[in-house]
Amino acid sequence: MCCRNGTLVALALFLILFCDSTSSECTQLGPCVCRLPDNSYYNLTSLADKKEPLIADKDDLTVYFHPCKDISIPISGNLNNPCFNGSGVSLCMLEKAKKIINLGTINDTHMKLSNGNNKFPVFEIHHDNMTSIINIVCVINSDVHFMIDQVFPDTKTYHFMLVSPYGCKKEPQRGLSTGSVLVILFFTFAGIYLIGGAVVLKTLRGATGWEMLPNHDFWCELPLLVRDGIVFTFNCCRANSYERI
């Protein structure tokens, strides 16, 4: 019995941890797009249209970042530039000693949510033995800013901040509700029924006025039928004395 209870407790803990982790996942759909389980999403694709990279300076470092797309980044005074040759890069760093380091491309970039309780989107870039983490900060009605946050040379880990209105979470576009669709269909078929029926009766029978209404007799008698149905219901489904005779 104890073993069984222990197994159930372990299973419950596993499900709680699993559900908590999956509910906070952001599924990457593109280089700068990821979607949450509730269909809300982050989309920074508009930053790919920038012709020039974002530049951040701190101490002896200059970092160039072009989100969402690789570009060739020319850096003057250095012919052997790994960030300019080839198909380009997304993140590049220039050290004081004029050493240029390729920190990663779009293929090295993974967009996900940060760790901890306060979830926000991040770009995590792994290239060779270096790791770059770019925290995406949502600021509405702001220009795009790129900043160096922390640098850990010993572990070759670099932290940056990208401030942009494109970093704000977007809600999914809501379609028509089931009720709205049914109302639209009702009025559509009602219009076809009334207009089409009137045209047919006018053309084939030469009907005029109320006679152009399809099933004219039924619609004229409908109020009386509704009245009789209500009376019959309130009489507990019993016919009146005249009908019983």
mmCIF file of C-alpha atoms in Angstrom:
data_model
loop_
_atom_site.group_PDB
_atom_site.id
_atom_site.type_symbol
_atom_site.label_atom_id
_atom_site.label_comp_id
_atom_site.label_asym_id
_atom_site.label_seq_id
_atom_site.Cartn_x
_atom_site.Cartn_y
_atom_site.Cartn_z
ATOM 1 C CA MET A 1 0.000 0.000 0.000
ATOM 2 C CA CYS A 2 2.833 2.389 0.908
ATOM 3 C CA CYS A 3 4.642 1.598 -2.332
ATOM 4 C CA ARG A 4 1.487 2.277 -4.302
ATOM 5 C CA ASN A 5 0.940 5.628 -2.577
ATOM 6 C CA GLY A 6 4.557 6.557 -3.177
ATOM 7 C CA THR A 7 4.182 5.749 -6.868
ATOM 8 C CA LEU A 8 1.057 7.904 -7.128
ATOM 9 C CA VAL A 9 2.784 10.818 -5.405
ATOM 10 C CA ALA A 10 5.772 10.546 -7.731
ATOM 11 C CA LEU A 11 3.469 10.416 -10.766
ATOM 12 C CA ALA A 12 1.538 13.462 -9.554
ATOM 13 C CA LEU A 13 4.747 15.444 -9.040
ATOM 14 C CA PHE A 14 5.942 14.467 -12.507
ATOM 15 C CA LEU A 15 2.684 15.607 -14.101
ATOM 16 C CA ILE A 16 2.769 18.918 -12.227
ATOM 17 C CA LEU A 17 6.330 19.635 -13.302
ATOM 18 C CA PHE A 18 5.644 18.474 -16.862
ATOM 19 C CA CYS A 19 2.492 20.570 -17.229
ATOM 20 C CA ASP A 20 4.204 23.608 -15.738
ATOM 21 C CA SER A 21 7.109 23.344 -18.159
ATOM 22 C CA THR A 22 4.996 22.682 -21.246
ATOM 23 C CA SER A 23 2.554 25.481 -20.419
ATOM 24 C CA SER A 24 5.424 27.995 -20.423
ATOM 25 C CA GLU A 25 7.092 26.813 -23.619
ATOM 26 C CA CYS A 26 7.276 29.110 -26.615
ATOM 27 C CA THR A 27 7.399 27.060 -29.805
ATOM 28 C CA GLN A 28 9.725 28.644 -32.340
ATOM 29 C CA LEU A 29 8.035 29.076 -35.737
ATOM 30 C CA GLY A 30 10.748 31.116 -37.415
ATOM 31 C CA PRO A 31 13.998 32.960 -36.681
ATOM 32 C CA CYS A 32 12.125 35.657 -34.727
ATOM 33 C CA VAL A 33 8.694 34.140 -34.093
ATOM 34 C CA CYS A 34 7.542 31.874 -31.285
ATOM 35 C CA ARG A 35 4.059 30.868 -30.164
ATOM 36 C CA LEU A 36 2.754 30.171 -26.664
ATOM 37 C CA PRO A 37 0.267 27.395 -25.802
ATOM 38 C CA ASP A 38 -2.611 29.932 -25.615
ATOM 39 C CA ASN A 39 -1.812 30.963 -29.242
ATOM 40 C CA SER A 40 -0.411 34.341 -28.209
ATOM 41 C CA TYR A 41 2.983 34.930 -29.788
ATOM 42 C CA TYR A 42 6.104 37.055 -30.127
ATOM 43 C CA ASN A 43 7.110 38.313 -33.557
ATOM 44 C CA LEU A 44 10.204 40.432 -34.183
ATOM 45 C CA THR A 45 10.390 39.712 -37.911
ATOM 46 C CA SER A 46 10.071 43.418 -38.750
ATOM 47 C CA LEU A 47 13.613 43.911 -37.433
ATOM 48 C CA ALA A 48 14.927 41.803 -40.319
ATOM 49 C CA ASP A 49 14.285 44.732 -42.683
ATOM 50 C CA LYS A 50 16.973 46.861 -41.039
ATOM 51 C CA LYS A 51 19.828 47.504 -43.433
ATOM 52 C CA GLU A 52 22.391 48.264 -40.739
ATOM 53 C CA PRO A 53 23.161 46.182 -37.645
ATOM 54 C CA LEU A 54 22.412 47.393 -34.139
ATOM 55 C CA ILE A 55 25.576 48.491 -32.316
ATOM 56 C CA ALA A 56 26.371 48.376 -28.603
ATOM 57 C CA ASP A 57 29.540 49.612 -26.870
ATOM 58 C CA LYS A 58 30.813 48.869 -23.386
ATOM 59 C CA ASP A 59 34.342 49.094 -22.011
ATOM 60 C CA ASP A 60 36.603 47.566 -24.647
ATOM 61 C CA LEU A 61 33.886 45.789 -26.613
ATOM 62 C CA THR A 62 31.769 46.709 -29.604
ATOM 63 C CA VAL A 63 28.997 44.307 -30.540
ATOM 64 C CA TYR A 64 27.040 44.242 -33.791
ATOM 65 C CA PHE A 65 23.652 42.547 -33.901
ATOM 66 C CA HIS A 66 21.239 42.055 -36.773
ATOM 67 C CA PRO A 67 18.103 40.219 -35.612
ATOM 68 C CA CYS A 68 16.263 37.678 -37.698
ATOM 69 C CA LYS A 69 18.642 37.646 -40.668
ATOM 70 C CA ASP A 70 22.329 37.125 -41.355
ATOM 71 C CA ILE A 71 24.177 39.997 -42.992
ATOM 72 C CA SER A 72 27.774 40.781 -43.860
ATOM 73 C CA ILE A 73 29.123 43.227 -41.276
ATOM 74 C CA PRO A 74 32.050 45.315 -42.556
ATOM 75 C CA ILE A 75 34.471 46.485 -39.877
ATOM 76 C CA SER A 76 37.078 48.960 -41.075
ATOM 77 C CA GLY A 77 40.742 48.304 -40.525
ATOM 78 C CA ASN A 78 40.517 44.525 -40.563
ATOM 79 C CA LEU A 79 40.773 42.553 -43.767
ATOM 80 C CA ASN A 80 40.401 39.148 -42.118
ATOM 81 C CA ASN A 81 36.822 39.658 -40.976
ATOM 82 C CA PRO A 82 34.834 36.462 -40.208
ATOM 83 C CA CYS A 83 31.682 38.570 -39.865
ATOM 84 C CA PHE A 84 31.938 39.875 -43.423
ATOM 85 C CA ASN A 85 33.123 36.871 -45.374
ATOM 86 C CA GLY A 86 30.787 34.095 -46.405
ATOM 87 C CA SER A 87 27.007 34.307 -45.961
ATOM 88 C CA GLY A 88 27.213 36.730 -43.047
ATOM 89 C CA VAL A 89 26.369 36.534 -39.355
ATOM 90 C CA SER A 90 23.718 37.715 -36.919
ATOM 91 C CA LEU A 91 25.954 38.612 -33.948
ATOM 92 C CA CYS A 92 29.537 39.851 -34.083
ATOM 93 C CA MET A 93 31.959 41.265 -31.497
ATOM 94 C CA LEU A 94 35.005 43.499 -31.864
ATOM 95 C CA GLU A 95 37.533 43.454 -29.026
ATOM 96 C CA LYS A 96 39.929 46.245 -28.157
ATOM 97 C CA ALA A 97 42.804 44.334 -29.713
ATOM 98 C CA LYS A 98 40.948 44.568 -33.038
ATOM 99 C CA LYS A 99 40.066 40.912 -32.827
ATOM 100 C CA ILE A 100 36.762 40.166 -34.537
ATOM 101 C CA ILE A 101 34.709 37.259 -33.185
ATOM 102 C CA ASN A 102 31.735 35.634 -34.872
ATOM 103 C CA LEU A 103 29.235 35.045 -32.038
ATOM 104 C CA GLY A 104 26.650 33.269 -34.157
ATOM 105 C CA THR A 105 24.260 33.131 -37.077
ATOM 106 C CA ILE A 106 20.516 32.720 -37.412
ATOM 107 C CA ASN A 107 20.982 28.960 -37.556
ATOM 108 C CA ASP A 108 22.688 29.141 -34.143
ATOM 109 C CA THR A 109 19.811 31.160 -32.652
ATOM 110 C CA HIS A 110 17.013 29.695 -30.566
ATOM 111 C CA MET A 111 14.091 31.873 -29.478
ATOM 112 C CA LYS A 112 12.503 30.821 -26.207
ATOM 113 C CA LEU A 113 11.228 32.072 -22.853
ATOM 114 C CA SER A 114 13.574 32.971 -20.031
ATOM 115 C CA ASN A 115 13.984 30.887 -16.909
ATOM 116 C CA GLY A 116 12.385 31.936 -13.634
ATOM 117 C CA ASN A 117 8.943 33.163 -12.670
ATOM 118 C CA ASN A 118 8.858 36.315 -14.802
ATOM 119 C CA LYS A 119 8.843 34.902 -18.307
ATOM 120 C CA PHE A 120 10.030 37.025 -21.216
ATOM 121 C CA PRO A 121 11.416 36.089 -24.648
ATOM 122 C CA VAL A 122 15.131 35.673 -25.234
ATOM 123 C CA PHE A 123 17.438 34.850 -28.113
ATOM 124 C CA GLU A 124 19.913 32.171 -27.068
ATOM 125 C CA ILE A 125 22.835 31.818 -29.465
ATOM 126 C CA HIS A 126 25.364 28.991 -29.249
ATOM 127 C CA HIS A 127 28.342 29.226 -31.571
ATOM 128 C CA ASP A 128 31.456 27.096 -31.138
ATOM 129 C CA ASN A 129 32.107 27.237 -27.373
ATOM 130 C CA MET A 130 30.457 30.636 -26.837
ATOM 131 C CA THR A 131 26.971 31.418 -25.530
ATOM 132 C CA SER A 132 25.144 34.685 -26.084
ATOM 133 C CA ILE A 133 21.817 35.465 -24.409
ATOM 134 C CA ILE A 134 19.807 38.441 -25.637
ATOM 135 C CA ASN A 135 16.959 39.460 -23.338
ATOM 136 C CA ILE A 136 14.072 40.941 -25.309
ATOM 137 C CA VAL A 137 12.430 43.846 -23.479
ATOM 138 C CA CYS A 138 9.008 45.109 -24.527
ATOM 139 C CA VAL A 139 8.735 48.908 -24.538
ATOM 140 C CA ILE A 140 5.780 50.362 -26.423
ATOM 141 C CA ASN A 141 6.319 53.539 -28.480
ATOM 142 C CA SER A 142 10.084 53.239 -28.245
ATOM 143 C CA ASP A 143 12.926 53.067 -30.711
ATOM 144 C CA VAL A 144 14.966 49.895 -30.969
ATOM 145 C CA HIS A 145 17.968 49.813 -28.627
ATOM 146 C CA PHE A 146 20.675 47.179 -28.218
ATOM 147 C CA MET A 147 22.890 47.130 -25.114
ATOM 148 C CA ILE A 148 25.634 45.025 -23.563
ATOM 149 C CA ASP A 149 24.519 43.777 -20.165
ATOM 150 C CA GLN A 150 27.127 41.413 -18.701
ATOM 151 C CA VAL A 151 30.240 39.719 -20.041
ATOM 152 C CA PHE A 152 31.867 36.628 -18.543
ATOM 153 C CA PRO A 153 35.130 36.054 -20.465
ATOM 154 C CA ASP A 154 36.111 32.979 -18.442
ATOM 155 C CA THR A 155 33.011 31.041 -19.496
ATOM 156 C CA LYS A 156 32.667 32.877 -22.813
ATOM 157 C CA THR A 157 29.127 33.865 -21.940
ATOM 158 C CA TYR A 158 27.672 37.179 -23.049
ATOM 159 C CA HIS A 159 24.420 38.834 -21.988
ATOM 160 C CA PHE A 160 22.707 41.562 -23.989
ATOM 161 C CA MET A 161 19.436 43.488 -23.976
ATOM 162 C CA LEU A 162 17.234 44.255 -26.967
ATOM 163 C CA VAL A 163 14.626 46.941 -26.259
ATOM 164 C CA SER A 164 11.906 47.125 -28.881
ATOM 165 C CA PRO A 165 8.137 47.555 -29.299
ATOM 166 C CA TYR A 166 8.284 44.432 -31.470
ATOM 167 C CA GLY A 167 9.213 42.475 -28.342
ATOM 168 C CA CYS A 168 5.710 42.809 -26.914
ATOM 169 C CA LYS A 169 3.447 39.788 -26.797
ATOM 170 C CA LYS A 170 0.707 39.740 -29.414
ATOM 171 C CA GLU A 171 -2.715 38.227 -28.902
ATOM 172 C CA PRO A 172 -4.080 35.819 -31.530
ATOM 173 C CA GLN A 173 -6.517 37.183 -34.059
ATOM 174 C CA ARG A 174 -9.989 36.124 -33.093
ATOM 175 C CA GLY A 175 -12.274 34.803 -35.827
ATOM 176 C CA LEU A 176 -16.047 34.860 -35.890
ATOM 177 C CA SER A 177 -17.775 33.016 -33.081
ATOM 178 C CA THR A 178 -20.132 30.105 -33.757
ATOM 179 C CA GLY A 179 -23.125 32.289 -32.926
ATOM 180 C CA SER A 180 -22.018 34.966 -35.389
ATOM 181 C CA VAL A 181 -21.578 32.383 -38.138
ATOM 182 C CA LEU A 182 -25.053 30.949 -37.482
ATOM 183 C CA VAL A 183 -26.647 34.416 -37.559
ATOM 184 C CA ILE A 184 -24.911 35.225 -40.859
ATOM 185 C CA LEU A 185 -26.026 31.912 -42.362
ATOM 186 C CA PHE A 186 -29.600 32.452 -41.132
ATOM 187 C CA PHE A 187 -29.965 35.870 -42.727
ATOM 188 C CA THR A 188 -28.227 34.684 -45.903
ATOM 189 C CA PHE A 189 -30.581 31.744 -46.426
ATOM 190 C CA ALA A 190 -33.576 33.834 -45.328
ATOM 191 C CA GLY A 191 -32.715 36.430 -47.956
ATOM 192 C CA ILE A 192 -32.307 33.770 -50.635
ATOM 193 C CA TYR A 193 -35.615 32.191 -49.609
ATOM 194 C CA LEU A 194 -37.615 35.434 -49.606
ATOM 195 C CA ILE A 195 -36.068 37.174 -52.604
ATOM 196 C CA GLY A 196 -35.643 34.032 -54.707
ATOM 197 C CA GLY A 197 -39.153 32.814 -53.888
ATOM 198 C CA ALA A 198 -40.689 36.196 -54.721
ATOM 199 C CA VAL A 199 -38.911 36.304 -58.079
ATOM 200 C CA VAL A 200 -40.019 32.757 -58.955
ATOM 201 C CA LEU A 201 -43.674 33.385 -57.963
ATOM 202 C CA LYS A 202 -43.720 36.683 -59.837
ATOM 203 C CA THR A 203 -42.228 35.116 -62.955
ATOM 204 C CA LEU A 204 -44.140 31.833 -63.072
ATOM 205 C CA ARG A 205 -47.502 32.782 -61.539
ATOM 206 C CA GLY A 206 -47.639 36.524 -61.966
ATOM 207 C CA ALA A 207 -48.075 36.953 -58.200
ATOM 208 C CA THR A 208 -48.393 40.444 -56.754
ATOM 209 C CA GLY A 209 -48.335 41.943 -53.257
ATOM 210 C CA TRP A 210 -48.472 39.433 -50.389
ATOM 211 C CA GLU A 211 -48.898 36.605 -52.894
ATOM 212 C CA MET A 212 -45.219 36.996 -53.781
ATOM 213 C CA LEU A 213 -44.304 35.754 -50.297
ATOM 214 C CA PRO A 214 -43.212 32.074 -50.550
ATOM 215 C CA ASN A 215 -45.619 29.728 -48.740
ATOM 216 C CA HIS A 216 -47.955 32.659 -48.212
ATOM 217 C CA ASP A 217 -50.722 30.607 -46.580
ATOM 218 C CA PHE A 218 -48.341 29.046 -44.046
ATOM 219 C CA TRP A 219 -46.875 32.378 -42.927
ATOM 220 C CA CYS A 220 -50.361 33.913 -42.624
ATOM 221 C CA GLU A 221 -51.520 31.039 -40.428
ATOM 222 C CA LEU A 222 -48.301 30.894 -38.376
ATOM 223 C CA PRO A 223 -49.429 33.408 -35.679
ATOM 224 C CA LEU A 224 -52.640 31.411 -35.144
ATOM 225 C CA LEU A 225 -50.673 28.167 -34.939
ATOM 226 C CA VAL A 226 -48.307 29.701 -32.383
ATOM 227 C CA ARG A 227 -51.276 30.941 -30.331
ATOM 228 C CA ASP A 228 -52.916 27.500 -30.380
ATOM 229 C CA GLY A 229 -49.634 25.881 -29.351
ATOM 230 C CA ILE A 230 -49.228 28.231 -26.380
ATOM 231 C CA VAL A 231 -52.822 27.650 -25.231
ATOM 232 C CA PHE A 232 -52.382 23.894 -25.596
ATOM 233 C CA THR A 233 -49.173 24.012 -23.530
ATOM 234 C CA PHE A 234 -50.715 26.034 -20.696
ATOM 235 C CA ASN A 235 -53.683 23.640 -20.630
ATOM 236 C CA CYS A 236 -51.210 20.867 -19.762
ATOM 237 C CA CYS A 237 -51.445 19.378 -23.247
ATOM 238 C CA ARG A 238 -55.246 18.855 -23.005
ATOM 239 C CA ALA A 239 -57.574 19.819 -25.797
ATOM 240 C CA ASN A 240 -60.454 22.202 -25.048
ATOM 241 C CA SER A 241 -63.937 20.853 -24.379
ATOM 242 C CA TYR A 242 -65.177 21.551 -27.897
ATOM 243 C CA GLU A 243 -62.368 19.476 -29.484
ATOM 244 C CA ARG A 244 -63.010 16.595 -27.022
ATOM 245 C CA ILE A 245 -66.668 16.422 -28.131
#
